[in-house]
Coordinates of N, CA, C and O in Angstrom, one line a residue:
M1 N 15.9 -7.5 -7.4 CA 14.5 -7.8 -6.6 C 14.5 -7.7 -5.0 O 13.3 -7.0 -4.8
S2 N 15.5 -7.8 -4.3 CA 15.6 -7.4 -3.1 C 15.1 -5.9 -2.8 O 14.3 -5.5 -1.6
D3 N 15.8 -4.9 -3.8 CA 15.0 -3.6 -3.3 C 13.6 -3.5 -3.5 O 13.1 -2.9 -2.8
I4 N 13.0 -4.1 -4.7 CA 11.5 -4.1 -4.7 C 11.1 -4.7 -3.3 O 10.1 -4.3 -3.2
N5 N 11.4 -5.9 -3.0 CA 10.6 -6.6 -1.6 C 10.8 -5.4 -0.6 O 10.1 -5.4 0.2
E6 N 11.9 -5.0 -0.8 CA 12.2 -3.9 0.7 C 11.3 -2.7 0.6 O 10.7 -2.1 1.5
L7 N 11.2 -2.2 -0.8 CA 10.1 -1.1 -1.0 C 8.7 -1.7 -0.8 O 8.0 -0.8 0.2
V8 N 8.2 -2.6 -1.0 CA 7.1 -3.3 -0.7 C 6.9 -3.2 0.6 O 5.5 -3.0 1.3
G9 N 8.0 -3.7 1.6 CA 7.6 -4.0 2.8 C 7.7 -2.5 3.7 O 6.8 -2.4 4.4
R10 N 8.1 -1.5 3.1 CA 8.3 0.0 3.5 C 6.8 0.4 3.4 O 6.1 1.0 4.4
Y11 N 6.2 -0.1 2.0 CA 5.0 0.6 1.5 C 4.1 0.0 2.8 O 3.1 0.7 3.5
L12 N 4.1 -1.3 2.7 CA 3.2 -1.9 4.2 C 3.4 -1.2 5.2 O 2.4 -1.0 6.2
T13 N 4.4 -0.8 5.6 CA 5.3 -0.3 7.1 C 4.4 1.0 7.2 O 3.6 1.3 8.0
A14 N 4.1 1.5 5.9 CA 3.3 3.1 6.2 C 2.0 2.9 6.4 O 1.3 3.6 7.0
W15 N 1.6 1.8 5.6 CA 0.1 1.8 6.2 C -0.5 1.0 7.3 O -1.2 1.5 7.8
N16 N 0.8 0.9 8.0 CA 0.7 0.3 9.5 C 1.1 1.4 10.2 O 0.7 1.1 11.7
A17 N 1.4 2.7 9.9 CA 2.2 3.4 10.8 C 1.0 4.1 11.4 O 0.0 5.0 10.8
T18 N 0.7 4.2 12.7 CA -0.5 4.8 13.6 C -0.1 6.4 13.8 O -0.8 7.1 14.1
D19 N 1.3 6.5 14.0 CA 2.1 7.7 14.7 C 1.7 8.8 13.6 O 2.2 8.6 12.7
P20 N 0.8 9.8 13.5 CA 1.1 10.8 12.4 C 2.2 11.0 11.9 O 2.5 11.2 10.6
S21 N 3.2 11.6 12.8 CA 4.6 11.9 12.6 C 5.5 10.7 11.6 O 6.2 10.8 10.6
A22 N 5.4 9.6 12.2 CA 6.0 8.6 11.6 C 5.4 8.3 10.5 O 6.2 7.7 9.3
R23 N 4.3 8.2 10.1 CA 3.3 7.9 9.1 C 3.9 8.8 7.7 O 4.2 8.3 6.8
A24 N 3.8 10.3 8.5 CA 4.1 11.5 7.3 C 5.9 11.0 6.6 O 6.1 11.3 5.5
A25 N 6.6 10.5 7.8 CA 8.1 10.1 7.4 C 8.1 9.3 6.5 O 8.8 9.2 5.3
L26 N 7.0 8.0 6.7 CA 7.2 7.0 5.8 C 6.7 7.2 4.6 O 7.1 6.7 3.7
V27 N 5.7 7.9 4.6 CA 5.1 8.4 3.3 C 6.1 9.1 2.3 O 6.3 8.9 1.1
A28 N 7.0 10.0 2.8 CA 7.7 10.8 2.3 C 8.8 9.8 1.8 O 9.4 10.1 0.6
E29 N 9.5 8.9 2.3 CA 10.5 7.9 2.3 C 10.0 6.8 1.0 O 10.7 6.6 0.0
V30 N 8.9 6.5 0.8 CA 8.3 5.6 0.0 C 7.6 6.2 -1.1 O 8.0 5.8 -2.3
F31 N 6.8 7.1 -1.0 CA 6.3 8.1 -2.5 C 6.6 9.3 -2.9 O 7.4 10.0 -1.8
T32 N 6.8 9.2 -4.2 CA 7.5 10.7 -4.7 C 6.3 11.6 -4.4 O 5.3 11.4 -3.8
E33 N 6.8 13.0 -4.3 CA 5.8 14.2 -3.7 C 4.7 14.0 -4.5 O 3.3 14.7 -3.9
D34 N 4.4 13.6 -5.7 CA 3.3 14.2 -6.4 C 2.7 12.7 -7.0 O 1.7 12.2 -7.8
A35 N 2.8 11.8 -5.9 CA 2.3 10.4 -6.0 C 0.8 10.0 -6.0 O 0.2 10.9 -5.3
E36 N 0.6 9.0 -6.9 CA -1.0 9.0 -7.1 C -1.4 7.5 -6.6 O -0.7 6.6 -6.7
Y37 N -2.6 7.6 -5.8 CA -2.9 6.2 -5.0 C -4.6 6.4 -5.5 O -5.2 7.0 -5.5
T38 N -4.8 4.9 -6.4 CA -6.1 5.1 -6.7 C -6.5 3.3 -6.4 O -5.9 2.6 -6.8
D39 N -7.9 3.5 -5.4 CA -8.4 1.9 -5.4 C -9.7 2.1 -5.6 O -10.2 3.3 -5.9
P40 N -10.8 1.1 -5.6 CA -12.2 1.5 -5.8 C -12.8 2.5 -5.0 O -14.0 3.0 -5.0
L41 N -12.2 3.1 -3.7 CA -12.9 3.9 -2.6 C -12.2 5.1 -2.6 O -13.0 6.1 -2.0
V42 N -10.9 5.3 -3.5 CA -10.7 6.8 -3.1 C -9.6 7.1 -4.5 O -9.0 5.9 -4.9
S43 N -9.2 8.0 -4.4 CA -8.3 8.7 -5.6 C -7.4 9.7 -5.0 O -8.3 10.8 -4.9
V44 N -6.1 9.8 -4.6 CA -5.6 11.0 -4.0 C -4.4 11.1 -4.8 O -3.9 10.2 -5.4
R45 N -4.0 12.4 -4.4 CA -2.3 12.5 -5.1 C -1.5 13.4 -3.7 O -2.3 14.1 -3.2
G46 N -0.4 12.9 -4.0 CA 0.7 13.9 -2.8 C 0.6 13.0 -1.5 O -0.2 12.3 -1.0
H47 N 1.5 13.6 -1.0 CA 1.9 13.3 0.6 C 0.6 13.3 1.4 O 0.6 12.5 2.1
A48 N 0.2 14.5 1.3 CA -0.9 14.7 2.2 C -2.1 13.8 2.2 O -2.7 13.6 2.9
G49 N -2.4 13.8 1.0 CA -3.6 12.8 0.5 C -3.1 11.4 0.9 O -4.2 10.8 1.3
L50 N -2.4 11.0 0.6 CA -2.0 9.6 0.8 C -1.4 9.2 2.4 O -2.5 8.5 3.0
A51 N -1.6 10.3 3.4 CA -1.4 10.1 4.8 C -2.9 10.1 5.1 O -2.8 9.4 6.3
A52 N -3.6 11.1 4.7 CA -5.0 11.2 5.1 C -5.7 10.0 4.8 O -6.5 9.4 5.7
T53 N -5.4 9.3 3.9 CA -6.0 8.1 3.4 C -5.6 7.1 3.9 O -6.6 6.2 4.8
I54 N -4.5 6.8 4.8 CA -4.1 6.0 5.3 C -4.5 6.0 6.8 O -5.3 4.9 7.4
A55 N -4.6 7.4 7.3 CA -5.4 7.5 8.4 C -6.9 7.1 8.2 O -7.4 6.7 9.3
A56 N -7.6 7.4 7.4 CA -8.7 7.3 7.6 C -9.0 5.7 7.4 O -10.2 5.0 7.8
V57 N -8.5 4.7 6.5 CA -8.5 3.2 6.8 C -8.1 2.9 8.4 O -8.8 2.0 8.6
Q58 N -7.2 3.2 8.7 CA -6.7 3.0 10.2 C -8.1 3.3 11.0 O -8.2 2.8 12.1
G59 N -8.6 4.4 10.7 CA -9.9 4.6 11.6 C -10.7 3.6 11.2 O -11.7 3.5 12.2
Q60 N -11.3 3.2 10.0 CA -12.2 2.4 9.6 C -12.0 1.2 10.2 O -12.5 0.3 10.6
F61 N -10.6 0.7 10.1 CA -9.9 -0.7 10.7 C -9.2 -0.7 11.8 O -7.9 -1.3 11.7
A62 N -9.7 -0.3 12.8 CA -8.9 0.1 14.2 C -8.2 -1.2 14.5 O -9.1 -2.3 14.7
G63 N -7.2 -1.5 15.0 CA -6.6 -2.8 15.3 C -6.0 -3.5 14.5 O -5.6 -4.6 14.5
L64 N -6.2 -3.5 13.2 CA -5.9 -4.6 11.8 C -4.7 -4.1 11.6 O -4.4 -2.7 11.5
E65 N -3.8 -5.0 10.9 CA -2.6 -4.7 10.4 C -2.7 -5.3 8.9 O -3.3 -6.2 8.7
F66 N -1.5 -4.6 8.0 CA -1.5 -5.0 6.6 C -0.3 -5.9 6.8 O 0.7 -5.4 7.3
T67 N -0.4 -7.2 5.8 CA 0.8 -8.2 6.0 C 0.8 -8.4 4.6 O 0.1 -8.2 3.7
P68 N 2.0 -9.1 4.0 CA 2.2 -9.2 2.5 C 1.3 -10.3 2.4 O 0.8 -11.3 3.3
G69 N 0.6 -10.7 0.9 CA -0.4 -11.7 0.8 C 0.2 -12.8 0.4 O 1.8 -13.0 0.6
T70 N -0.4 -13.6 -0.1 CA 0.4 -15.2 -0.3 C 0.8 -15.5 -1.6 O 1.7 -16.1 -1.9
T71 N 0.9 -14.5 -2.5 CA 1.7 -14.3 -3.7 C 3.2 -13.8 -3.8 O 3.3 -13.1 -2.7
T72 N 4.0 -14.3 -4.5 CA 5.4 -13.7 -4.6 C 4.9 -12.3 -5.2 O 4.3 -11.8 -6.1
I73 N 6.0 -11.5 -4.9 CA 5.9 -10.0 -5.4 C 6.6 -10.3 -7.0 O 7.7 -10.7 -7.0
D74 N 5.6 -9.6 -7.9 CA 6.3 -9.7 -9.6 C 6.5 -8.3 -9.9 O 5.6 -7.5 -9.6
A75 N 7.8 -8.3 -10.5 CA 8.0 -7.1 -11.1 C 8.6 -7.3 -12.4 O 9.4 -8.1 -12.8
H76 N 8.7 -6.2 -13.4 CA 9.2 -6.0 -14.4 C 9.4 -4.5 -15.2 O 8.5 -3.8 -14.4
H77 N 10.3 -4.2 -15.5 CA 10.5 -2.7 -15.6 C 10.7 -1.8 -14.8 O 10.9 -2.5 -13.5
N78 N 9.6 -0.8 -14.8 CA 9.5 -0.2 -13.4 C 8.3 -0.3 -12.6 O 7.4 0.6 -12.2
I79 N 7.6 -1.5 -12.9 CA 6.2 -1.9 -12.5 C 6.3 -3.3 -11.5 O 7.1 -4.3 -11.8
V80 N 5.7 -3.0 -10.3 CA 5.6 -4.3 -9.2 C 4.1 -4.5 -8.8 O 3.3 -3.4 -8.9
R81 N 3.7 -5.7 -8.8 CA 2.5 -6.3 -8.3 C 2.8 -7.1 -7.3 O 3.5 -7.9 -7.1
F82 N 1.8 -6.7 -6.4 CA 1.8 -7.6 -5.1 C 0.5 -7.9 -4.4 O -0.5 -6.8 -4.6
T83 N 0.4 -8.8 -3.6 CA -0.6 -8.8 -2.6 C -0.6 -8.4 -1.3 O 0.5 -8.5 -0.8
W84 N -1.7 -8.1 -0.5 CA -1.5 -7.9 0.6 C -2.8 -8.4 1.3 O -4.0 -8.7 0.8
N85 N -2.6 -8.5 2.6 CA -3.9 -8.8 3.9 C -4.1 -7.8 4.9 O -3.1 -7.2 4.9
L86 N -5.3 -7.8 5.1 CA -5.7 -6.8 6.4 C -6.4 -7.3 7.5 O -7.6 -7.9 6.9
G87 N -5.9 -7.7 8.5 CA -6.7 -8.2 9.2 C -6.3 -8.4 10.9 O -5.0 -7.6 11.2
R88 N -6.6 -9.0 11.9 CA -5.7 -9.2 13.2 C -4.6 -10.4 13.0 O -4.8 -11.0 12.3
P89 N -3.5 -9.6 13.6 CA -2.4 -10.7 13.7 C -2.9 -12.2 13.9 O -3.6 -12.5 15.0
G90 N -2.4 -12.8 13.4 CA -2.9 -14.2 13.4 C -4.2 -14.9 13.2 O -4.2 -16.2 13.1
A91 N -5.0 -14.1 12.7 CA -6.3 -14.3 12.1 C -6.3 -14.6 10.6 O -5.6 -14.1 10.1
E92 N -7.5 -14.8 10.3 CA -7.8 -14.7 8.8 C -7.9 -13.1 8.3 O -8.5 -12.7 9.3
P93 N -7.5 -12.9 7.4 CA -7.3 -11.8 6.9 C -9.3 -11.5 6.8 O -9.8 -11.9 6.3
L94 N -9.5 -10.1 7.2 CA -10.8 -9.5 6.7 C -10.7 -8.7 5.3 O -12.1 -9.0 4.4
V95 N -9.9 -8.5 5.0 CA -9.6 -7.6 3.5 C -8.6 -8.2 2.5 O -7.3 -8.4 3.4
I96 N -8.5 -8.6 1.6 CA -7.5 -9.0 0.6 C -7.5 -8.2 -0.6 O -8.7 -7.8 -1.0
G97 N -6.4 -7.7 -0.9 CA -6.2 -7.0 -2.2 C -4.8 -7.0 -3.0 O -4.1 -7.9 -2.5
F98 N -4.7 -6.5 -4.0 CA -3.6 -6.2 -4.5 C -3.6 -5.1 -5.1 O -4.1 -4.1 -5.4
D99 N -2.0 -4.6 -5.4 CA -1.6 -3.3 -5.8 C -0.7 -3.7 -6.9 O 0.3 -4.6 -7.1
V100 N -0.6 -2.5 -7.7 CA 0.4 -2.5 -8.8 C 0.9 -1.2 -8.9 O -0.2 -0.2 -8.6
A101 N 2.0 -1.3 -8.5 CA 2.6 0.2 -8.4 C 3.8 0.7 -9.4 O 4.5 -0.5 -10.1
V102 N 4.0 1.7 -9.8 CA 4.9 2.3 -10.7 C 6.0 2.9 -10.1 O 5.6 3.8 -9.3
I103 N 7.1 2.5 -10.2 CA 8.2 3.1 -9.5 C 8.9 4.2 -10.4 O 9.0 3.7 -11.4
A104 N 9.2 5.0 -9.7 CA 9.9 6.5 -10.4 C 11.4 6.3 -10.4 O 12.0 5.2 -9.7
E105 N 12.0 7.1 -10.9 CA 13.4 6.9 -11.3 C 14.2 7.2 -10.0 O 15.3 6.7 -9.9
D106 N 13.7 7.8 -9.0 CA 14.5 8.0 -7.8 C 14.3 6.7 -7.0 O 14.8 6.8 -5.6
G107 N 13.5 5.5 -7.5 CA 13.2 4.3 -6.3 C 12.2 4.5 -5.8 O 12.1 3.5 -5.1
R108 N 11.4 5.5 -5.6 CA 10.4 5.5 -4.7 C 8.9 5.3 -5.7 O 9.0 5.4 -7.0
I109 N 7.9 5.1 -5.1 CA 6.5 4.7 -5.7 C 6.1 6.2 -6.3 O 5.7 7.1 -5.3
G110 N 5.5 6.3 -7.5 CA 5.0 7.2 -8.3 C 3.4 7.0 -8.7 O 2.9 8.0 -8.2
Q111 N 3.1 5.9 -8.7 CA 1.8 5.5 -8.7 C 1.3 4.4 -8.2 O 2.2 3.4 -8.4
V112 N 0.0 4.3 -7.6 CA -0.5 2.7 -7.1 C -2.1 2.6 -7.8 O -2.8 3.6 -7.5
L113 N -2.0 1.6 -8.2 CA -3.5 1.2 -8.6 C -3.9 -0.1 -7.8 O -3.3 -1.1 -7.9
G114 N -4.7 0.4 -6.8 CA -5.1 -0.8 -6.2 C -6.7 -1.3 -6.2 O -7.6 -1.0 -6.5
F115 N -6.8 -2.8 -5.8 CA -7.9 -3.5 -6.1 C -7.9 -4.4 -5.0 O -7.4 -4.8 -4.0
L116 N -9.4 -4.4 -4.7 CA -9.7 -4.9 -3.6 C -10.6 -6.4 -4.2 O -11.5 -6.5 -4.5
D117 N -9.7 -7.5 -3.3 CA -10.4 -8.9 -4.0 C -11.4 -9.5 -2.9 O -12.2 -10.1 -3.1
Q118 N -10.9 -8.9 -1.4 CA -12.0 -9.7 -0.5 C -12.5 -8.5 0.5 O -11.5 -8.1 0.9
V119 N -13.6 -8.1 0.4 CA -14.1 -7.0 1.7 C -15.0 -7.1 2.4 O -16.3 -8.0 1.9
P120 N -15.3 -7.1 3.5 CA -16.4 -7.7 4.4 C -17.7 -6.9 4.1 O -17.4 -5.7 3.7
A121 N -18.7 -7.4 4.2 CA -20.1 -6.7 3.8 C -20.1 -5.3 4.8 O -20.0 -5.2 5.9
G122 N -20.7 -4.3 4.0 CA -20.9 -3.2 4.9 C -19.4 -2.5 5.2 O -19.6 -1.2 5.7
A123 N -18.4 -2.7 4.5 CA -17.1 -1.8 4.7 C -17.1 -0.7 3.7 O -17.6 -1.0 2.8

C-alpha cells in the first residue's frame, strides 16, 4: 500500500506543479504515455493533454493547491480510489472530489475517472 500512497502523492504533486518543465516531468513519471483522464469537465489522453489540463485548472484556480482528502486511500487489484481537496493552504477547500485510477503494469497510472463532489458556483 505504501507504493500506492506514494503514487497518489506524486499524482497530487503533478497537479500542483506550476513550472511547465517540472509538470511535464511529473506527468511522464506518474502517467503512462497513453493515459486517459476523464472528469465532468474534460476528457483527455496522453501526456500533452494531461499537462494542458493541469495548466488550465491552475489558471482557473490560481494560488490554490491540491491536497489529500479526508478519506483513506482504498485499493484492490490494480484500482485505487482517493479523495482530494483544492483550496488555499490552511483554509476550507473550495473544490472537493475523488478519483478512481487504474494502475498499469509498469506501476504508473493508465486511466483516471474523476468526480467532483463540491464545486463553487460559477466554476
